Amino acid sequence: MDKINVLIIEDTLAQSDTLVHALEENNYAVVGVATTLTEALSLFYSSQKVDLVIIDIFLHGVPDGIAFAETINAVPNASKPFVFLTSSTDRQIFERAKLTQPFSYLLKPFNELELLYAIEMAVEKFYAQQDVFFGDEEDTVISEEYLFIKKGKSLKKVQITDIIYIEVEEKYCNIITEKEKFVILISLTKILKLLDNTIFCRTHRNYIANLEKIEEIILADNLILLSGNHKVTLSDTYKDIVKRMRTLR
Amino acid sequence: MNVRGHFHVFLCFFLISVAFYAQEKETTSYFDNEVKRVSNGYLKESAFAKAHTYFLQKEWDSTLVYSMEQLTTNVDDKALKDLCLFFRGYAFKEKGLLNESKTAFLGISEDFTFYNQVKLKLGTILLEEQDYKNALTYFKEIEQYSTDELLGIQKDNIEENIGLCYMHLEQFDKAESYLNRSIALKEARKDTLSLIGSYGNIANLYYVQYKDTLAIPYFEKAYTLSKGIKHFPSKSDATFNMAIVEENRENMAAALMYRKEYEQWKDSLNDQNKVYEVAQMEKEFAVKQKQKEVSLLEAENKIKEAQKDGLLYSSIILLALLGTGVYFYREKVKTNKIIVAQKENLDELNATKDKLFSIVSHDLRSSVHALKASNSDLVDHLEAKNLEKVNTLLHSNSAIVNGAYNLLDNLLNWALLQTKQSYFEITELRLFFIVEQVAHNYKALLLEKKIHLENAVLKSDKVYADQESLKIILRNIIDNAIKFSNPEDTIKIYTQATREGYCDLVIEDTGIGMSEATRQNLLKETIVTSEKENKEIIGSGLGMQLCKSMIKKNHGEFFIESTLGKGTKMIVSLAKIAPNG
């Protein structure tokens, strides 16, 4: 599991320091602090992967924060979740900021809990999977690239391509990657719906395997051997998978 | 006697016929010229012109028709009307329709040119109707005029008629003298026709007085004269009189002869049918005129109807205008009322605001003053390196600053709420996290005051509210709860469902509580709480008012349950279902 990379756009040093401190305290990785719009854009589009942006609406007295959000929203696939940070309760600014959907905001002064809440809210809204982190039933938001998992007070991410297979146990899912193994809270139907079904396939009532990690299929034993010496059961119901394998290879 | 009585009555008809005839003949030339002269001015009226022409030609029926036409079409000119009426009277008289004639003559005004003629005619009519007294008055009125002044009326005719009147009034002496004078004049004029009548009259006068010897020669004279003329009425009258005379003399053979002769003359005279026909025509014409009048009235009615309609519409329009006027007036009054009410409201708000200002500034001033004093103490203690004292002072300073900050924060939010500048969006919120976030700020304070705060709200509790205003509400309530709690007390935050569709968020403390009066006071709609129960604990009451306003704005409700000395329950009731729109 990796830390979430956060880009901060904030022109007041005291504010950005507080933010960096609070974020790092909660296991977020701050990839940079931009103080202007151009700086922010160059940092955002640089090689380092940014997962989330915290944007102060007013940069040096002008609402460049909104301009930034509008810019990154212009390219849908490159866009990332963002949180507006503002001390202004000015309705007009809010109305304009609100146009950059999805809209999450954090009012200054804020405390640590409010910051974390706003970040989680932004992720949920951005990936259109609301009410994940705040209920008791689920704790994972699935994007195309990552699983965002709530661990304690903060969020973690796991690259989906790293997953070898998923073992479903009632409402839990055991995620097995090459490096680690952990449990997330998500329903089977939801995970099946959200994962790319050209890569992830159900092999058994309780298993979902990453097709790209399959090393061998032993039909006699109803077994699939995966990389890292992992094994999953292949039940009769899902034997169609073999055909797909052939066509794939 | 009986026979004579009968004779008497008959006589009256006979006599009138004579008087009339004589007059008519005499006037012709002179009178006709006068009529022509007077009528000349009106000949442009076609109906009148025709009536006039026929009058002169003695075509009485046509005269009646055209004079009536003239009267119905144009009667504006009095003289013209009089002329028409005169023609009619004359014509009716000629036709023997006495009543119609009298009506026509009586309609003529006194300044009419031929008024003397009119009087004569009226007199004659009255005489024929046996109203001798009135007839006599008319005749007496014109007796004094000379023949010239009377436009060709022969004086002897008038005297004859007066004589007749006197005779019928049984003043025989006067009658005799008038009749004799008339006869003398007539004999002088050699007017045979009139003389027959006059002889008859005087004969009658003597006869009714039983002076038969005087009467009979006159009767015979009349009869002899009548033989020489071709005037049937005169012939028949003279013959009839002779027949009566011979009857009374018991000379029946002569009487029978006279009777037969009388019958002969009478037959040629009798043309009553013609008279009837004229009356019929007259009637038809009158009906036509009536018809015309009816259609005219109908047309008038139509016009009136149209006018009535017009009146109705115009009154409706006026009414509508009036209605609109009244409406606008009432609107104006209403607006004025609203303005007055608003003014009062504004005045009140302004007064409240002023009061709020004074309290807030006083509180802030106290806080800042306390800080100032504390800071100089700090400097002293720092110089003396009394670090423990410094620490406590710093703590108290931070408490003061916190209080002042909260006050300022509320003030700002209040201002934003009043000016409606703040961003407000009702969304679905999980109460648990909101409570957590707000309570997070009080961790240090709670620890210091050794107060235990428990968030027992379920993660599944959701309400519809605006996040920021809900946070402000909670901040104020928790702040108050801490303020009014003693060390080791507990503040518990939980939810309960007492109303359908609503979720009650309860902030319960075990602090000092409040009296019923204070509770009521807090729920009042005024900004400033009048009295403070606990003087050591500062506060303007602004926080509570802000809470109430914001709860209201979130479509929620606010309740307080409290027991003095035991603790307080602040209940914020919020909607669980999205409000409409």
GROMACS .gro file of C-alpha atoms in nm, chain B residues 9 66 93 220 334 338 347 443:
model
    8
  258VAL     CA    1 -13.749   7.122  -3.247
  315TYR     CA    2 -10.398   6.736  -4.678
  342LYS     CA    3 -11.854   7.232  -4.071
  469GLU     CA    4 -14.605   8.165  -4.793
  583LYS     CA    5  -5.140   4.825   0.177
  587ILE     CA    6  -4.610   4.733   0.478
  596ASP     CA    7  -3.605   5.048   1.387
  692LYS     CA    8  -1.005   1.849   2.290
   0.00000   0.00000   0.00000
